[in-house]
JSON list of C-alpha atoms in Angstrom, two decimals:
[
{"chain": "A", "resi": 1, "resn": "UNK", "atom": "CA", "xyz": [0.00, 0.00, 0.00]},
{"chain": "A", "resi": 2, "resn": "UNK", "atom": "CA", "xyz": [1.23, 3.49, -0.84]},
{"chain": "A", "resi": 3, "resn": "UNK", "atom": "CA", "xyz": [2.55, 5.48, 2.08]},
{"chain": "A", "resi": 4, "resn": "UNK", "atom": "CA", "xyz": [3.39, 9.15, 2.51]},
{"chain": "A", "resi": 5, "resn": "UNK", "atom": "CA", "xyz": [5.05, 10.47, 5.66]},
{"chain": "A", "resi": 6, "resn": "UNK", "atom": "CA", "xyz": [5.60, 14.15, 6.28]},
{"chain": "A", "resi": 7, "resn": "UNK", "atom": "CA", "xyz": [7.92, 15.68, 8.85]},
{"chain": "A", "resi": 8, "resn": "UNK", "atom": "CA", "xyz": [7.96, 17.59, 11.02]},
{"chain": "A", "resi": 9, "resn": "UNK", "atom": "CA", "xyz": [4.28, 17.67, 12.03]},
{"chain": "A", "resi": 10, "resn": "UNK", "atom": "CA", "xyz": [4.65, 21.30, 13.04]},
{"chain": "A", "resi": 11, "resn": "UNK", "atom": "CA", "xyz": [7.32, 23.90, 12.39]},
{"chain": "A", "resi": 12, "resn": "UNK", "atom": "CA", "xyz": [7.63, 27.33, 13.94]},
{"chain": "A", "resi": 13, "resn": "UNK", "atom": "CA", "xyz": [9.99, 29.81, 12.31]},
{"chain": "A", "resi": 14, "resn": "UNK", "atom": "CA", "xyz": [10.91, 33.41, 12.76]},
{"chain": "A", "resi": 15, "resn": "UNK", "atom": "CA", "xyz": [10.33, 35.63, 9.75]},
{"chain": "A", "resi": 16, "resn": "UNK", "atom": "CA", "xyz": [13.36, 35.28, 7.48]},
{"chain": "A", "resi": 17, "resn": "UNK", "atom": "CA", "xyz": [14.48, 31.95, 8.98]},
{"chain": "A", "resi": 18, "resn": "UNK", "atom": "CA", "xyz": [14.81, 29.46, 6.11]},
{"chain": "A", "resi": 19, "resn": "UNK", "atom": "CA", "xyz": [13.98, 25.77, 6.55]},
{"chain": "A", "resi": 20, "resn": "UNK", "atom": "CA", "xyz": [12.80, 22.60, 4.78]},
{"chain": "A", "resi": 21, "resn": "UNK", "atom": "CA", "xyz": [9.82, 20.29, 5.00]},
{"chain": "A", "resi": 22, "resn": "UNK", "atom": "CA", "xyz": [10.20, 16.60, 4.23]},
{"chain": "A", "resi": 23, "resn": "UNK", "atom": "CA", "xyz": [7.93, 14.15, 2.44]},
{"chain": "A", "resi": 24, "resn": "UNK", "atom": "CA", "xyz": [8.98, 10.49, 2.34]},
{"chain": "A", "resi": 25, "resn": "UNK", "atom": "CA", "xyz": [7.02, 8.11, 0.15]},
{"chain": "A", "resi": 26, "resn": "UNK", "atom": "CA", "xyz": [6.65, 4.53, -1.01]},
{"chain": "A", "resi": 27, "resn": "UNK", "atom": "CA", "xyz": [4.50, 3.96, -4.04]},
{"chain": "A", "resi": 28, "resn": "UNK", "atom": "CA", "xyz": [4.23, 1.49, -6.87]},
{"chain": "A", "resi": 29, "resn": "UNK", "atom": "CA", "xyz": [4.13, 3.26, -10.20]},
{"chain": "A", "resi": 30, "resn": "UNK", "atom": "CA", "xyz": [4.61, 6.91, -9.29]},
{"chain": "A", "resi": 31, "resn": "UNK", "atom": "CA", "xyz": [2.83, 9.19, -11.73]},
{"chain": "A", "resi": 32, "resn": "UNK", "atom": "CA", "xyz": [3.60, 12.40, -9.88]},
{"chain": "A", "resi": 33, "resn": "UNK", "atom": "CA", "xyz": [4.35, 13.96, -6.51]},
{"chain": "A", "resi": 34, "resn": "UNK", "atom": "CA", "xyz": [2.30, 17.02, -5.61]},
{"chain": "A", "resi": 35, "resn": "UNK", "atom": "CA", "xyz": [2.67, 19.77, -3.03]},
{"chain": "A", "resi": 36, "resn": "UNK", "atom": "CA", "xyz": [-0.36, 21.69, -1.81]},
{"chain": "A", "resi": 37, "resn": "UNK", "atom": "CA", "xyz": [-0.92, 24.52, 0.62]},
{"chain": "A", "resi": 38, "resn": "UNK", "atom": "CA", "xyz": [-4.00, 24.46, 2.85]},
{"chain": "A", "resi": 39, "resn": "UNK", "atom": "CA", "xyz": [-5.25, 27.42, 4.86]},
{"chain": "A", "resi": 40, "resn": "UNK", "atom": "CA", "xyz": [-7.75, 26.93, 7.72]},
{"chain": "A", "resi": 41, "resn": "UNK", "atom": "CA", "xyz": [-11.28, 26.40, 6.45]},
{"chain": "A", "resi": 42, "resn": "UNK", "atom": "CA", "xyz": [-10.15, 26.10, 2.83]},
{"chain": "A", "resi": 43, "resn": "UNK", "atom": "CA", "xyz": [-9.41, 23.38, 0.36]},
{"chain": "A", "resi": 44, "resn": "UNK", "atom": "CA", "xyz": [-5.84, 22.50, -0.64]},
{"chain": "A", "resi": 45, "resn": "UNK", "atom": "CA", "xyz": [-4.30, 24.87, -3.16]},
{"chain": "A", "resi": 46, "resn": "UNK", "atom": "CA", "xyz": [-1.99, 23.33, -5.75]},
{"chain": "A", "resi": 47, "resn": "UNK", "atom": "CA", "xyz": [1.67, 24.44, -5.61]},
{"chain": "A", "resi": 48, "resn": "UNK", "atom": "CA", "xyz": [3.92, 22.05, -7.56]},
{"chain": "A", "resi": 49, "resn": "UNK", "atom": "CA", "xyz": [4.08, 18.79, -9.46]},
{"chain": "A", "resi": 50, "resn": "UNK", "atom": "CA", "xyz": [7.31, 16.78, -9.65]},
{"chain": "A", "resi": 51, "resn": "UNK", "atom": "CA", "xyz": [7.56, 13.79, -11.96]},
{"chain": "A", "resi": 52, "resn": "UNK", "atom": "CA", "xyz": [11.08, 12.40, -11.78]},
{"chain": "A", "resi": 53, "resn": "UNK", "atom": "CA", "xyz": [14.08, 12.24, -9.44]},
{"chain": "A", "resi": 54, "resn": "UNK", "atom": "CA", "xyz": [16.31, 15.27, -9.75]},
{"chain": "A", "resi": 55, "resn": "UNK", "atom": "CA", "xyz": [13.51, 17.57, -10.78]},
{"chain": "A", "resi": 56, "resn": "UNK", "atom": "CA", "xyz": [13.12, 20.96, -9.07]},
{"chain": "A", "resi": 57, "resn": "UNK", "atom": "CA", "xyz": [10.37, 23.57, -9.20]},
{"chain": "A", "resi": 58, "resn": "UNK", "atom": "CA", "xyz": [10.34, 27.09, -7.74]},
{"chain": "A", "resi": 59, "resn": "UNK", "atom": "CA", "xyz": [7.68, 29.64, -6.95]},
{"chain": "A", "resi": 60, "resn": "UNK", "atom": "CA", "xyz": [8.50, 32.79, -5.02]},
{"chain": "A", "resi": 61, "resn": "UNK", "atom": "CA", "xyz": [10.03, 31.71, -1.69]},
{"chain": "A", "resi": 62, "resn": "UNK", "atom": "CA", "xyz": [9.25, 28.01, -2.23]},
{"chain": "A", "resi": 63, "resn": "UNK", "atom": "CA", "xyz": [11.35, 25.38, -3.96]},
{"chain": "A", "resi": 64, "resn": "UNK", "atom": "CA", "xyz": [10.41, 21.72, -4.28]},
{"chain": "A", "resi": 65, "resn": "UNK", "atom": "CA", "xyz": [12.88, 18.93, -5.02]},
{"chain": "A", "resi": 66, "resn": "UNK", "atom": "CA", "xyz": [12.44, 15.20, -5.62]},
{"chain": "A", "resi": 67, "resn": "UNK", "atom": "CA", "xyz": [14.54, 12.07, -5.12]},
{"chain": "A", "resi": 68, "resn": "UNK", "atom": "CA", "xyz": [13.50, 8.43, -5.56]},
{"chain": "A", "resi": 69, "resn": "UNK", "atom": "CA", "xyz": [12.31, 8.21, -1.96]},
{"chain": "A", "resi": 70, "resn": "UNK", "atom": "CA", "xyz": [11.52, 11.71, -0.77]},
{"chain": "A", "resi": 71, "resn": "UNK", "atom": "CA", "xyz": [10.72, 15.27, -1.61]},
{"chain": "A", "resi": 72, "resn": "UNK", "atom": "CA", "xyz": [11.68, 18.48, 0.12]},
{"chain": "A", "resi": 73, "resn": "UNK", "atom": "CA", "xyz": [9.88, 21.79, 0.19]},
{"chain": "A", "resi": 74, "resn": "UNK", "atom": "CA", "xyz": [12.43, 24.49, 0.91]},
{"chain": "A", "resi": 75, "resn": "UNK", "atom": "CA", "xyz": [11.20, 27.81, 2.24]},
{"chain": "A", "resi": 76, "resn": "UNK", "atom": "CA", "xyz": [13.62, 30.70, 1.88]},
{"chain": "A", "resi": 77, "resn": "UNK", "atom": "CA", "xyz": [13.23, 33.79, 4.08]},
{"chain": "A", "resi": 78, "resn": "UNK", "atom": "CA", "xyz": [9.61, 33.00, 4.97]},
{"chain": "A", "resi": 79, "resn": "UNK", "atom": "CA", "xyz": [7.03, 35.65, 5.77]},
{"chain": "A", "resi": 80, "resn": "UNK", "atom": "CA", "xyz": [4.02, 35.40, 8.12]},
{"chain": "A", "resi": 81, "resn": "UNK", "atom": "CA", "xyz": [1.73, 34.95, 5.11]},
{"chain": "A", "resi": 82, "resn": "UNK", "atom": "CA", "xyz": [3.50, 31.67, 4.37]},
{"chain": "A", "resi": 83, "resn": "UNK", "atom": "CA", "xyz": [1.91, 30.23, 7.52]},
{"chain": "A", "resi": 84, "resn": "UNK", "atom": "CA", "xyz": [-0.30, 27.31, 6.46]},
{"chain": "A", "resi": 85, "resn": "UNK", "atom": "CA", "xyz": [-0.40, 23.53, 6.37]},
{"chain": "A", "resi": 86, "resn": "UNK", "atom": "CA", "xyz": [1.65, 22.06, 3.54]},
{"chain": "A", "resi": 87, "resn": "UNK", "atom": "CA", "xyz": [0.47, 18.75, 2.13]},
{"chain": "A", "resi": 88, "resn": "UNK", "atom": "CA", "xyz": [2.36, 16.28, 0.01]},
{"chain": "A", "resi": 89, "resn": "UNK", "atom": "CA", "xyz": [0.61, 13.68, -2.16]},
{"chain": "A", "resi": 90, "resn": "UNK", "atom": "CA", "xyz": [1.68, 10.91, -4.52]},
{"chain": "A", "resi": 91, "resn": "UNK", "atom": "CA", "xyz": [-0.43, 9.78, -7.43]},
{"chain": "A", "resi": 92, "resn": "UNK", "atom": "CA", "xyz": [-0.20, 6.18, -8.54]},
{"chain": "A", "resi": 93, "resn": "UNK", "atom": "CA", "xyz": [-0.78, 4.82, -12.00]},
{"chain": "A", "resi": 94, "resn": "UNK", "atom": "CA", "xyz": [-4.45, 4.08, -11.24]},
{"chain": "A", "resi": 95, "resn": "UNK", "atom": "CA", "xyz": [-5.17, 7.75, -10.62]},
{"chain": "A", "resi": 96, "resn": "UNK", "atom": "CA", "xyz": [-5.75, 7.64, -6.88]},
{"chain": "A", "resi": 97, "resn": "UNK", "atom": "CA", "xyz": [-3.70, 10.00, -4.70]},
{"chain": "A", "resi": 98, "resn": "UNK", "atom": "CA", "xyz": [-2.34, 9.29, -1.23]},
{"chain": "A", "resi": 99, "resn": "UNK", "atom": "CA", "xyz": [-1.79, 12.30, 1.01]},
{"chain": "A", "resi": 100, "resn": "UNK", "atom": "CA", "xyz": [0.50, 12.78, 3.97]},
{"chain": "A", "resi": 101, "resn": "UNK", "atom": "CA", "xyz": [-0.83, 14.28, 7.19]},
{"chain": "A", "resi": 102, "resn": "UNK", "atom": "CA", "xyz": [0.84, 17.62, 6.46]},
{"chain": "A", "resi": 103, "resn": "UNK", "atom": "CA", "xyz": [3.28, 19.99, 8.12]},
{"chain": "A", "resi": 104, "resn": "UNK", "atom": "CA", "xyz": [1.76, 23.00, 9.85]},
{"chain": "A", "resi": 105, "resn": "UNK", "atom": "CA", "xyz": [4.07, 25.96, 9.39]},
{"chain": "A", "resi": 106, "resn": "UNK", "atom": "CA", "xyz": [3.85, 29.03, 11.60]},
{"chain": "A", "resi": 107, "resn": "UNK", "atom": "CA", "xyz": [6.00, 32.03, 10.75]},
{"chain": "A", "resi": 108, "resn": "UNK", "atom": "CA", "xyz": [6.30, 34.63, 13.49]},
{"chain": "A", "resi": 109, "resn": "UNK", "atom": "CA", "xyz": [6.98, 38.26, 12.56]},
{"chain": "B", "resi": 1, "resn": "UNK", "atom": "CA", "xyz": [-12.89, 30.02, -15.09]},
{"chain": "B", "resi": 2, "resn": "UNK", "atom": "CA", "xyz": [-14.73, 29.04, -11.95]},
{"chain": "B", "resi": 3, "resn": "UNK", "atom": "CA", "xyz": [-13.00, 26.65, -9.58]},
{"chain": "B", "resi": 4, "resn": "UNK", "atom": "CA", "xyz": [-14.42, 23.51, -8.03]},
{"chain": "B", "resi": 5, "resn": "UNK", "atom": "CA", "xyz": [-17.71, 24.37, -6.33]},
{"chain": "B", "resi": 6, "resn": "UNK", "atom": "CA", "xyz": [-18.95, 22.43, -3.33]},
{"chain": "B", "resi": 7, "resn": "UNK", "atom": "CA", "xyz": [-22.21, 22.90, -1.51]},
{"chain": "B", "resi": 8, "resn": "UNK", "atom": "CA", "xyz": [-23.34, 23.24, 1.08]},
{"chain": "B", "resi": 9, "resn": "UNK", "atom": "CA", "xyz": [-20.30, 24.62, 2.89]},
{"chain": "B", "resi": 10, "resn": "UNK", "atom": "CA", "xyz": [-21.72, 23.51, 6.23]},
{"chain": "B", "resi": 11, "resn": "UNK", "atom": "CA", "xyz": [-24.24, 20.77, 6.85]},
{"chain": "B", "resi": 12, "resn": "UNK", "atom": "CA", "xyz": [-25.76, 19.73, 10.16]},
{"chain": "B", "resi": 13, "resn": "UNK", "atom": "CA", "xyz": [-27.62, 16.46, 10.48]},
{"chain": "B", "resi": 14, "resn": "UNK", "atom": "CA", "xyz": [-29.02, 14.39, 13.32]},
{"chain": "B", "resi": 15, "resn": "UNK", "atom": "CA", "xyz": [-28.03, 10.77, 13.75]},
{"chain": "B", "resi": 16, "resn": "UNK", "atom": "CA", "xyz": [-29.97, 8.56, 11.37]},
{"chain": "B", "resi": 17, "resn": "UNK", "atom": "CA", "xyz": [-30.62, 11.26, 8.75]},
{"chain": "B", "resi": 18, "resn": "UNK", "atom": "CA", "xyz": [-29.19, 11.38, 5.24]},
{"chain": "B", "resi": 19, "resn": "UNK", "atom": "CA", "xyz": [-26.48, 13.77, 4.07]},
{"chain": "B", "resi": 20, "resn": "UNK", "atom": "CA", "xyz": [-26.03, 14.80, 0.43]},
{"chain": "B", "resi": 21, "resn": "UNK", "atom": "CA", "xyz": [-22.89, 16.64, -0.60]},
{"chain": "B", "resi": 22, "resn": "UNK", "atom": "CA", "xyz": [-22.56, 18.19, -4.05]},
{"chain": "B", "resi": 23, "resn": "UNK", "atom": "CA", "xyz": [-19.54, 18.95, -6.18]},
{"chain": "B", "resi": 24, "resn": "UNK", "atom": "CA", "xyz": [-19.36, 20.75, -9.52]},
{"chain": "B", "resi": 25, "resn": "UNK", "atom": "CA", "xyz": [-15.95, 20.23, -11.14]},
{"chain": "B", "resi": 26, "resn": "UNK", "atom": "CA", "xyz": [-13.97, 22.85, -12.98]},
{"chain": "B", "resi": 27, "resn": "UNK", "atom": "CA", "xyz": [-15.00, 23.47, -16.56]},
{"chain": "B", "resi": 28, "resn": "UNK", "atom": "CA", "xyz": [-13.39, 20.93, -18.85]},
{"chain": "B", "resi": 29, "resn": "UNK", "atom": "CA", "xyz": [-12.67, 18.46, -16.02]},
{"chain": "B", "resi": 30, "resn": "UNK", "atom": "CA", "xyz": [-14.34, 15.10, -16.35]},
{"chain": "B", "resi": 31, "resn": "UNK", "atom": "CA", "xyz": [-12.85, 13.32, -13.35]},
{"chain": "B", "resi": 32, "resn": "UNK", "atom": "CA", "xyz": [-13.84, 13.81, -9.74]},
{"chain": "B", "resi": 33, "resn": "UNK", "atom": "CA", "xyz": [-12.31, 12.61, -6.47]},
{"chain": "B", "resi": 34, "resn": "UNK", "atom": "CA", "xyz": [-13.81, 12.70, -2.98]},
{"chain": "B", "resi": 35, "resn": "UNK", "atom": "CA", "xyz": [-11.69, 12.88, 0.18]},
{"chain": "B", "resi": 36, "resn": "UNK", "atom": "CA", "xyz": [-12.47, 12.99, 3.89]},
{"chain": "B", "resi": 37, "resn": "UNK", "atom": "CA", "xyz": [-10.44, 15.01, 6.36]},
{"chain": "B", "resi": 38, "resn": "UNK", "atom": "CA", "xyz": [-10.64, 14.67, 10.12]},
{"chain": "B", "resi": 39, "resn": "UNK", "atom": "CA", "xyz": [-9.25, 17.43, 12.38]},
{"chain": "B", "resi": 40, "resn": "UNK", "atom": "CA", "xyz": [-5.45, 17.50, 12.49]},
{"chain": "B", "resi": 41, "resn": "UNK", "atom": "CA", "xyz": [-5.25, 14.75, 9.87]},
{"chain": "B", "resi": 42, "resn": "UNK", "atom": "CA", "xyz": [-4.52, 14.58, 6.17]},
{"chain": "B", "resi": 43, "resn": "UNK", "atom": "CA", "xyz": [-6.91, 13.87, 3.35]},
{"chain": "B", "resi": 44, "resn": "UNK", "atom": "CA", "xyz": [-8.10, 10.28, 3.03]},
{"chain": "B", "resi": 45, "resn": "UNK", "atom": "CA", "xyz": [-9.14, 9.08, -0.41]},
{"chain": "B", "resi": 46, "resn": "UNK", "atom": "CA", "xyz": [-12.69, 7.84, -0.70]},
{"chain": "B", "resi": 47, "resn": "UNK", "atom": "CA", "xyz": [-13.72, 7.48, -4.34]},
{"chain": "B", "resi": 48, "resn": "UNK", "atom": "CA", "xyz": [-12.69, 8.37, -7.88]},
{"chain": "B", "resi": 49, "resn": "UNK", "atom": "CA", "xyz": [-15.34, 8.87, -10.54]},
{"chain": "B", "resi": 50, "resn": "UNK", "atom": "CA", "xyz": [-15.67, 9.89, -14.13]},
{"chain": "B", "resi": 51, "resn": "UNK", "atom": "CA", "xyz": [-18.91, 10.69, -15.90]},
{"chain": "B", "resi": 52, "resn": "UNK", "atom": "CA", "xyz": [-21.38, 7.85, -15.21]},
{"chain": "B", "resi": 53, "resn": "UNK", "atom": "CA", "xyz": [-18.61, 5.55, -13.93]},
{"chain": "B", "resi": 54, "resn": "UNK", "atom": "CA", "xyz": [-16.98, 4.71, -10.61]},
{"chain": "B", "resi": 55, "resn": "UNK", "atom": "CA", "xyz": [-13.29, 4.09, -11.29]},
{"chain": "B", "resi": 56, "resn": "UNK", "atom": "CA", "xyz": [-12.02, 3.35, -7.77]},
{"chain": "B", "resi": 57, "resn": "UNK", "atom": "CA", "xyz": [-14.12, 3.21, -4.58]},
{"chain": "B", "resi": 58, "resn": "UNK", "atom": "CA", "xyz": [-11.56, 1.41, -2.46]},
{"chain": "B", "resi": 59, "resn": "UNK", "atom": "CA", "xyz": [-11.52, 4.17, 0.19]},
{"chain": "B", "resi": 60, "resn": "UNK", "atom": "CA", "xyz": [-15.26, 4.37, 0.68]},
{"chain": "B", "resi": 61, "resn": "UNK", "atom": "CA", "xyz": [-17.02, 2.43, 3.46]},
{"chain": "B", "resi": 62, "resn": "UNK", "atom": "CA", "xyz": [-19.13, -0.41, 2.04]},
{"chain": "B", "resi": 63, "resn": "UNK", "atom": "CA", "xyz": [-22.16, 0.50, 4.12]},
{"chain": "B", "resi": 64, "resn": "UNK", "atom": "CA", "xyz": [-24.17, 3.74, 4.03]},
{"chain": "B", "resi": 65, "resn": "UNK", "atom": "CA", "xyz": [-21.88, 5.62, 1.60]},
{"chain": "B", "resi": 66, "resn": "UNK", "atom": "CA", "xyz": [-22.43, 6.03, -2.13]},
{"chain": "B", "resi": 67, "resn": "UNK", "atom": "CA", "xyz": [-21.22, 8.36, -4.84]},
{"chain": "B", "resi": 68, "resn": "UNK", "atom": "CA", "xyz": [-22.28, 9.23, -8.35]},
{"chain": "B", "resi": 69, "resn": "UNK", "atom": "CA", "xyz": [-21.25, 11.54, -11.16]},
{"chain": "B", "resi": 70, "resn": "UNK", "atom": "CA", "xyz": [-24.08, 11.66, -13.69]},
{"chain": "B", "resi": 71, "resn": "UNK", "atom": "CA", "xyz": [-23.80, 12.71, -17.30]},
{"chain": "B", "resi": 72, "resn": "UNK", "atom": "CA", "xyz": [-25.46, 15.99, -16.40]},
{"chain": "B", "resi": 73, "resn": "UNK", "atom": "CA", "xyz": [-25.16, 17.81, -13.10]},
{"chain": "B", "resi": 74, "resn": "UNK", "atom": "CA", "xyz": [-22.83, 17.68, -10.13]},
{"chain": "B", "resi": 75, "resn": "UNK", "atom": "CA", "xyz": [-21.20, 14.75, -8.44]},
{"chain": "B", "resi": 76, "resn": "UNK", "atom": "CA", "xyz": [-23.04, 13.65, -5.30]},
{"chain": "B", "resi": 77, "resn": "UNK", "atom": "CA", "xyz": [-21.63, 11.98, -2.20]},
{"chain": "B", "resi": 78, "resn": "UNK", "atom": "CA", "xyz": [-24.46, 10.46, -0.22]},
{"chain": "B", "resi": 79, "resn": "UNK", "atom": "CA", "xyz": [-24.27, 9.25, 3.36]},
{"chain": "B", "resi": 80, "resn": "UNK", "atom": "CA", "xyz": [-27.29, 7.39, 4.69]},
{"chain": "B", "resi": 81, "resn": "UNK", "atom": "CA", "xyz": [-28.18, 6.96, 8.37]},
{"chain": "B", "resi": 82, "resn": "UNK", "atom": "CA", "xyz": [-25.39, 9.23, 9.52]},
{"chain": "B", "resi": 83, "resn": "UNK", "atom": "CA", "xyz": [-23.53, 8.55, 12.77]},
{"chain": "B", "resi": 84, "resn": "UNK", "atom": "CA", "xyz": [-21.35, 10.82, 14.92]},
{"chain": "B", "resi": 85, "resn": "UNK", "atom": "CA", "xyz": [-18.19, 9.36, 13.40]},
{"chain": "B", "resi": 86, "resn": "UNK", "atom": "CA", "xyz": [-19.19, 10.74, 9.99]},
{"chain": "B", "resi": 87, "resn": "UNK", "atom": "CA", "xyz": [-18.48, 14.28, 11.24]},
{"chain": "B", "resi": 88, "resn": "UNK", "atom": "CA", "xyz": [-15.62, 15.57, 9.10]},
{"chain": "B", "resi": 89, "resn": "UNK", "atom": "CA", "xyz": [-14.74, 17.87, 6.24]},
{"chain": "B", "resi": 90, "resn": "UNK", "atom": "CA", "xyz": [-15.42, 16.31, 2.85]},
{"chain": "B", "resi": 91, "resn": "UNK", "atom": "CA", "xyz": [-13.42, 17.64, -0.08]},
{"chain": "B", "resi": 92, "resn": "UNK", "atom": "CA", "xyz": [-13.98, 17.19, -3.75]},
{"chain": "B", "resi": 93, "resn": "UNK", "atom": "CA", "xyz": [-11.25, 17.56, -6.37]},
{"chain": "B", "resi": 94, "resn": "UNK", "atom": "CA", "xyz": [-11.42, 17.54, -10.15]},
{"chain": "B", "resi": 95, "resn": "UNK", "atom": "CA", "xyz": [-8.85, 16.70, -12.76]},
{"chain": "B", "resi": 96, "resn": "UNK", "atom": "CA", "xyz": [-8.55, 17.45, -16.44]},
{"chain": "B", "resi": 97, "resn": "UNK", "atom": "CA", "xyz": [-7.53, 14.27, -18.17]},
{"chain": "B", "resi": 98, "resn": "UNK", "atom": "CA", "xyz": [-8.35, 10.56, -18.07]},
{"chain": "B", "resi": 99, "resn": "UNK", "atom": "CA", "xyz": [-7.61, 7.73, -15.70]},
{"chain": "B", "resi": 100, "resn": "UNK", "atom": "CA", "xyz": [-3.98, 7.62, -14.63]},
{"chain": "B", "resi": 101, "resn": "UNK", "atom": "CA", "xyz": [-3.44, 11.24, -15.50]},
{"chain": "B", "resi": 102, "resn": "UNK", "atom": "CA", "xyz": [-0.56, 12.94, -13.74]},
{"chain": "B", "resi": 103, "resn": "UNK", "atom": "CA", "xyz": [-2.20, 16.33, -13.87]},
{"chain": "B", "resi": 104, "resn": "UNK", "atom": "CA", "xyz": [-2.82, 18.04, -10.51]},
{"chain": "B", "resi": 105, "resn": "UNK", "atom": "CA", "xyz": [-6.16, 17.79, -8.79]},
{"chain": "B", "resi": 106, "resn": "UNK", "atom": "CA", "xyz": [-7.94, 21.04, -8.03]},
{"chain": "B", "resi": 107, "resn": "UNK", "atom": "CA", "xyz": [-9.92, 21.19, -4.82]},
{"chain": "B", "resi": 108, "resn": "UNK", "atom": "CA", "xyz": [-13.09, 22.84, -3.63]},
{"chain": "B", "resi": 109, "resn": "UNK", "atom": "CA", "xyz": [-13.34, 24.41, -0.18]},
{"chain": "B", "resi": 110, "resn": "UNK", "atom": "CA", "xyz": [-15.14, 21.41, 1.24]},
{"chain": "B", "resi": 111, "resn": "UNK", "atom": "CA", "xyz": [-18.35, 20.63, 3.07]},
{"chain": "B", "resi": 112, "resn": "UNK", "atom": "CA", "xyz": [-18.11, 20.51, 6.83]},
{"chain": "B", "resi": 113, "resn": "UNK", "atom": "CA", "xyz": [-20.52, 17.88, 8.08]},
{"chain": "B", "resi": 114, "resn": "UNK", "atom": "CA", "xyz": [-21.57, 17.92, 11.72]},
{"chain": "B", "resi": 115, "resn": "UNK", "atom": "CA", "xyz": [-23.67, 15.18, 13.23]},
{"chain": "B", "resi": 116, "resn": "UNK", "atom": "CA", "xyz": [-25.68, 16.00, 16.34]}
]
């Protein structure tokens, strides 16, 4: 069965303090690894898709990387508005996605 | 281009009643997924549908739960004889291409179901 494990569960940073979130996965037939951002009371908002090991994607202060077993979401010089829960998901060849439990990021001004 | 629309946003039911949750996918998207999210937990897959077909229902309880995505109209997640444990946020996501697509899923803002 596909498994996705995210760490840490919660992360508190000072504004400007860079860090990384981890997503470890086991899946048969990976079709894609996805990162989402979820704000309280909202649905997940799509951030990135990564398809193969070595791939990297960037958007503003966020950069996602992928290896054969894990993905990292790097946050450079975060701001309070980056506070949210970040979800990682893997999609298998059948179409179904398995989500991790998320990392809740709090950025203090 | 409107996003995924879910309604109602909040639904309160008493034990034993039926709950119907609706999801209209993004324009041009023919595949719909339903997920359940409990507080402080991630999204748990329930069912994957395309128009008039259930592709994968492996995450949906065998009893009381059903889902459909008719040729016309929204996708419906139906929960019969609700119990307290059904209280959760239910999210719908839609996707552009066919089965096995590696395109991202786009989510609605969910329906928060509370059982009294």
